[in-house]
Amino acid sequence: MTARKVRHLHTAIRDDIGDLITHRPLPGPSIDYLDPWLFLNHHGPQVYDRDNKGLPFGPHPHRGFETVTFILDGSLAHADSGDHESIINAGGVQWMTAGSGLVHSEVSPEAFRREGGRMEILQLWINLPAELKMTEPRYTGLQADELVQVELDNGRGHMTLIAGEFDQQGSTFRGPIETLTPTFMSVITIREGSLIHLPVPEDHEIFCYVVRGNIMISEQAIRPCHLIEFEQEGDNVEIRGSGDATLLFGHAPRLKEPMVSHGPFVMNTREEIEQAVDDYRNGRFGGLNAV
């Protein structure tokens, strides 16, 4: 086994949306795209007062990729033009395949707007290969107790497995999300002094973002709100806990295809982007009246 080394650390920039605290490591000043990982917004942590307006993400379109939303604190109401609706609470996840296009809304539920409380939510965008960009949209929302829990390093670490497979001590754990590509995704918490090894296929690009706490990789100290870009050689990642920490950890095949983006649309050519804009403006994504 050969551990991958850190190539570069990308610091998340502060880019608040109104009163919503937001950090964004991808894209950022030092990185545009980490194939197939497109975008990450880290909202919060913050506390909302009673009778608040909640999150500001009313109806908007997407085409050509997938979104994964991690609700670490608070709750999130989803509705889309494919007639999917859910309210997911702390510890849960939403996985949406925009595919050929839909309109969706992500806002705070009525109870959260009325009562307030803690909120921390992250949204990750994952590119789709050309052959899947026009696939039928779909959505899965799962609560915390529907995700797979895996103990790491004799209880000094913990993995919430969302998608993909993880082998440990003769057992194979499988995440509940059925993905269109061989994507692995998890949320990992580790304690100070822990040491975990995470296998990664050599043709996969890693997504590793430190949400809270401090870790060590390749003898390099890494603080919160940093995205870690790894060298491509190696078949595992070795992470040490230098304090209690939470991180997003995933990996997926590199697409190695042209990528053209325009706001909420990610395609392979400029002509496909123009078609997406035209389809949305002419109502071909469907409508959304809920939420």
C-alpha positions as a printed NumPy array, in Angstrom:
array([[  0.   ,   0.   ,   0.   ],
       [  1.257,   3.441,  -0.952],
       [ -0.254,   6.503,   0.692],
       [ -1.034,   9.465,  -1.53 ],
       [  0.763,  12.679,  -0.713],
       [ -0.675,  16.177,  -0.509],
       [ -0.123,  18.176,  -3.68 ],
       [ -1.805,  21.41 ,  -2.633],
       [ -4.076,  22.888,   0.041],
       [ -6.869,  25.138,  -1.224],
       [ -8.226,  27.62 ,   1.317],
       [-11.964,  28.255,   1.226],
       [-12.791,  31.888,   0.508],
       [-15.398,  33.721,   2.587],
       [-18.318,  34.646,   0.328],
       [-21.442,  35.26 ,   2.429],
       [-24.863,  35.208,   0.801],
       [-26.745,  37.929,   2.644],
       [-26.582,  36.931,   6.322],
       [-25.721,  33.326,   5.435],
       [-22.096,  32.576,   6.387],
       [-20.527,  30.854,   3.378],
       [-17.059,  29.49 ,   2.631],
       [-16.189,  28.147,  -0.834],
       [-12.988,  26.2  ,  -1.594],
       [-14.065,  25.053,  -5.065],
       [-13.856,  26.841,  -7.4  ],
       [-11.431,  29.268,  -5.813],
       [ -8.381,  31.449,  -6.504],
       [ -6.054,  28.428,  -6.658],
       [ -8.304,  25.838,  -8.32 ],
       [-11.068,  25.874, -10.934],
       [-12.   ,  22.19 , -11.168],
       [-10.914,  18.927,  -9.533],
       [-12.285,  16.455, -12.088],
       [-15.067,  15.339, -11.517],
       [-15.629,  17.595,  -8.454],
       [-17.093,  20.942,  -9.516],
       [-18.165,  23.063,  -6.555],
       [-18.515,  23.136,  -2.776],
       [-20.371,  25.661,  -0.636],
       [-19.988,  25.423,   3.15 ],
       [-22.835,  27.299,   4.86 ],
       [-22.499,  28.061,   8.565],
       [-22.055,  27.082,  11.27 ],
       [-24.353,  29.737,  12.663],
       [-27.396,  30.134,  14.876],
       [-30.667,  31.504,  13.535],
       [-33.007,  33.472,  15.784],
       [-36.697,  32.751,  16.063],
       [-38.884,  34.037,  13.216],
       [-36.046,  34.052,  10.683],
       [-36.201,  34.002,   6.872],
       [-34.12 ,  30.822,   6.599],
       [-32.058,  29.79 ,   3.604],
       [-32.434,  31.889,   0.429],
       [-32.313,  29.161,  -2.242],
       [-35.713,  29.427,  -3.912],
       [-36.533,  27.825,  -7.287],
       [-33.561,  27.605,  -9.663],
       [-32.487,  25.247, -12.497],
       [-29.68 ,  22.713, -12.984],
       [-28.52 ,  20.501, -15.848],
       [-25.612,  18.152, -16.455],
       [-24.392,  17.173, -12.976],
       [-25.354,  15.955,  -9.494],
       [-25.675,  17.761,  -6.17 ],
       [-24.991,  16.204,  -2.767],
       [-26.178,  18.171,   0.251],
       [-24.918,  17.323,   3.751],
       [-27.107,  18.603,   6.599],
       [-24.742,  18.654,   9.592],
       [-27.012,  20.868,  11.713],
       [-30.524,  22.176,  11.215],
       [-32.935,  20.947,   8.541],
       [-33.552,  21.454,   4.834],
       [-36.72 ,  21.294,   2.723],
       [-36.321,  20.127,  -0.882],
       [-38.849,  20.308,  -3.714],
       [-38.276,  19.946,  -7.457],
       [-40.054,  19.885, -10.797],
       [-39.858,  16.077, -10.815],
       [-42.405,  16.049,  -7.962],
       [-39.825,  15.087,  -5.322],
       [-40.253,  16.621,  -1.857],
       [-38.619,  15.997,   1.514],
       [-37.484,  17.604,   4.752],
       [-34.129,  16.212,   5.852],
       [-32.841,  16.806,   9.384],
       [-29.389,  16.977,  10.993],
       [-27.123,  14.103,   9.983],
       [-29.032,  13.395,   6.782],
       [-28.15 ,  13.834,   3.13 ],
       [-29.822,  14.746,  -0.17 ],
       [-28.533,  13.355,  -3.478],
       [-30.009,  14.905,  -6.617],
       [-29.188,  14.002, -10.213],
       [-30.062,  17.067, -12.273],
       [-29.302,  15.203, -15.5  ],
       [-31.368,  16.548, -18.406],
       [-32.655,  19.382, -16.246],
       [-34.972,  20.307, -13.438],
       [-35.931,  23.205, -11.22 ],
       [-35.543,  22.78 ,  -7.479],
       [-35.8  ,  24.723,  -4.256],
       [-33.779,  24.315,  -1.045],
       [-35.132,  26.343,   1.846],
       [-35.511,  26.133,   5.604],
       [-38.694,  24.331,   6.71 ],
       [-41.439,  26.315,   8.394],
       [-40.572,  24.912,  11.837],
       [-36.939,  26.069,  11.534],
       [-37.964,  29.53 ,  10.346],
       [-40.336,  29.81 ,  13.298],
       [-38.125,  28.344,  16.052],
       [-34.595,  29.023,  14.785],
       [-31.567,  26.993,  15.845],
       [-28.139,  25.86 ,  14.716],
       [-27.46 ,  25.433,  10.991],
       [-24.507,  23.992,   9.08 ],
       [-25.03 ,  22.649,   5.557],
       [-22.596,  21.808,   2.748],
       [-23.436,  21.293,  -0.915],
       [-21.132,  19.501,  -3.337],
       [-21.538,  19.358,  -7.14 ],
       [-20.279,  16.295,  -9.038],
       [-19.883,  16.379, -12.81 ],
       [-21.522,  13.722, -14.987],
       [-19.846,  12.158, -18.03 ],
       [-21.139,  13.221, -21.461],
       [-23.095,   9.987, -21.875],
       [-25.088,  10.668, -18.688],
       [-25.61 ,  14.418, -18.828],
       [-29.091,  14.059, -20.304],
       [-30.157,  11.201, -18.032],
       [-33.558,  11.403, -16.351],
       [-33.445,  13.536, -13.183],
       [-33.807,  11.764,  -9.843],
       [-33.63 ,  12.549,  -6.147],
       [-33.04 ,  10.674,  -2.891],
       [-33.306,  12.225,   0.571],
       [-32.125,  10.148,   3.533],
       [-32.268,  10.81 ,   7.275],
       [-29.299,  10.069,   9.543],
       [-30.675,   6.686,  10.641],
       [-30.932,   5.56 ,   7.002],
       [-27.192,   5.961,   6.382],
       [-24.573,   3.286,   7.091],
       [-22.397,   3.756,  10.177],
       [-18.879,   2.283,  10.318],
       [-16.476,   2.328,  13.278],
       [-12.864,   3.207,  12.438],
       [ -9.601,   2.747,  14.354],
       [-11.162,   0.813,  17.248],
       [-13.737,   3.501,  17.931],
       [-11.435,   6.512,  17.63 ],
       [-12.923,   7.317,  14.247],
       [-16.335,   7.027,  12.615],
       [-17.589,   6.952,   9.033],
       [-21.086,   7.777,   7.827],
       [-21.139,   5.933,   4.518],
       [-23.382,   7.525,   1.892],
       [-22.346,   5.924,  -1.401],
       [-19.937,   3.229,  -2.503],
       [-18.36 ,   0.302,  -0.68 ],
       [-15.941,   0.148,   2.251],
       [-14.159,  -3.042,   3.334],
       [-13.016,  -3.505,   6.915],
       [-11.968,  -6.613,   8.84 ],
       [-13.596,  -9.005,   6.404],
       [-16.867,  -7.088,   6.19 ],
       [-18.117,  -5.037,   3.256],
       [-20.277,  -1.999,   4.02 ],
       [-22.395,  -0.477,   1.244],
       [-23.789,   3.03 ,   1.204],
       [-27.525,   3.391,   0.514],
       [-27.238,   5.763,  -2.464],
       [-27.14 ,   4.013,  -5.841],
       [-24.876,   6.17 ,  -7.999],
       [-24.636,   6.431, -11.791],
       [-20.831,   6.374, -11.673],
       [-18.486,   4.511,  -9.261],
       [-18.577,   7.295,  -6.675],
       [-17.626,   6.867,  -3.02 ],
       [-18.877,   9.46 ,  -0.531],
       [-18.761,   9.694,   3.25 ],
       [-18.599,  11.971,   6.269],
       [-15.774,  11.064,   8.653],
       [-15.188,  12.111,  12.24 ],
       [-11.914,  11.384,  14.01 ],
       [-10.551,  11.979,  17.48 ],
       [ -7.18 ,  13.337,  18.484],
       [ -4.563,  10.621,  18.166],
       [ -6.525,   8.461,  15.734],
       [ -5.019,   6.995,  12.574],
       [ -7.174,   5.835,   9.665],
       [ -6.35 ,   4.376,   6.263],
       [ -8.843,   4.89 ,   3.436],
       [ -8.381,   2.91 ,   0.2  ],
       [ -8.671,   4.772,  -3.107],
       [ -8.517,   3.314,  -6.65 ],
       [ -5.546,   4.738,  -8.516],
       [ -7.721,   6.125, -11.338],
       [ -9.969,   8.048,  -8.928],
       [ -9.724,  11.698,  -7.889],
       [-10.126,  12.298,  -4.162],
       [-12.417,  14.863,  -2.599],
       [-11.33 ,  15.667,   0.955],
       [-12.517,  18.819,   2.74 ],
       [-11.91 ,  19.592,   6.407],
       [-15.12 ,  20.936,   7.934],
       [-14.037,  21.154,  11.578],
       [-10.93 ,  20.424,  13.618],
       [ -7.349,  19.671,  12.632],
       [ -5.782,  16.691,  10.876],
       [ -2.389,  15.546,   9.598],
       [ -1.747,  14.07 ,   6.146],
       [  1.758,  13.393,   4.811],
       [  3.159,  15.043,   7.957],
       [  1.345,  18.219,   6.943],
       [ -0.978,  20.004,   9.373],
       [ -4.349,  20.886,   7.858],
       [ -6.85 ,  23.269,   9.417],
       [-10.619,  23.674,   8.897],
       [-12.042,  25.1  ,   5.656],
       [ -9.33 ,  23.59 ,   3.46 ],
       [ -9.74 ,  21.375,   0.405],
       [ -6.903,  18.887,  -0.031],
       [ -5.641,  18.126,  -3.527],
       [ -3.627,  14.893,  -3.647],
       [ -0.952,  13.522,  -5.9  ],
       [ -2.361,  10.927,  -8.267],
       [  0.034,   8.133,  -7.306],
       [ -0.979,   5.832,  -4.454],
       [ -3.806,   3.52 ,  -3.439],
       [ -4.817,   4.913,  -0.032],
       [ -4.972,   8.   ,   2.154],
       [ -3.575,   8.057,   5.688],
       [ -5.192,  10.583,   8.037],
       [ -4.12 ,  11.36 ,  11.599],
       [ -6.279,  13.242,  14.029],
       [ -4.39 ,  16.113,  15.66 ],
       [ -7.683,  17.171,  17.259],
       [-11.321,  16.124,  16.999],
       [-12.242,  16.696,  13.356],
       [-14.989,  16.262,  10.759],
       [-14.325,  15.945,   7.05 ],
       [-16.038,  15.089,   3.799],
       [-14.218,  12.252,   2.055],
       [-15.013,  10.81 ,  -1.349],
       [-13.47 ,   9.635,  -4.587],
       [-14.656,   9.09 ,  -8.146],
       [-13.226,   8.391, -11.625],
       [-11.707,  11.307, -13.503],
       [-13.862,  12.068, -16.539],
       [-11.087,  13.608, -18.665],
       [-13.655,  15.353, -20.871],
       [-14.154,  18.975, -21.949],
       [-16.174,  20.932, -19.392],
       [-18.093,  24.148, -20.045],
       [-20.097,  25.75 , -17.249],
       [-22.509,  28.644, -17.108],
       [-24.086,  29.26 , -13.699],
       [-26.29 ,  26.237, -12.911],
       [-25.51 ,  24.41 , -16.17 ],
       [-22.437,  22.177, -16.724],
       [-22.023,  20.6  , -20.157],
       [-19.279,  19.619, -22.607],
       [-19.703,  22.315, -25.271],
       [-20.794,  25.948, -25.547],
       [-23.611,  24.862, -27.886],
       [-24.978,  22.539, -25.191],
       [-24.93 ,  25.407, -22.705],
       [-26.865,  27.607, -25.115],
       [-29.409,  24.799, -25.553],
       [-29.759,  24.449, -21.771],
       [-30.453,  28.166, -21.399],
       [-33.017,  28.041, -24.196],
       [-34.722,  24.956, -22.75 ],
       [-34.989,  26.56 , -19.313],
       [-36.297,  29.886, -20.644],
       [-38.937,  28.039, -22.649],
       [-40.189,  25.972, -19.719],
       [-38.768,  22.608, -20.777],
       [-37.372,  21.941, -17.267],
       [-40.862,  21.949, -15.794],
       [-42.246,  24.227, -13.12 ],
       [-42.061,  24.349,  -9.348],
       [-44.761,  25.811,  -7.17 ],
       [-44.065,  23.961,  -3.92 ],
       [-42.222,  25.385,  -0.876]])
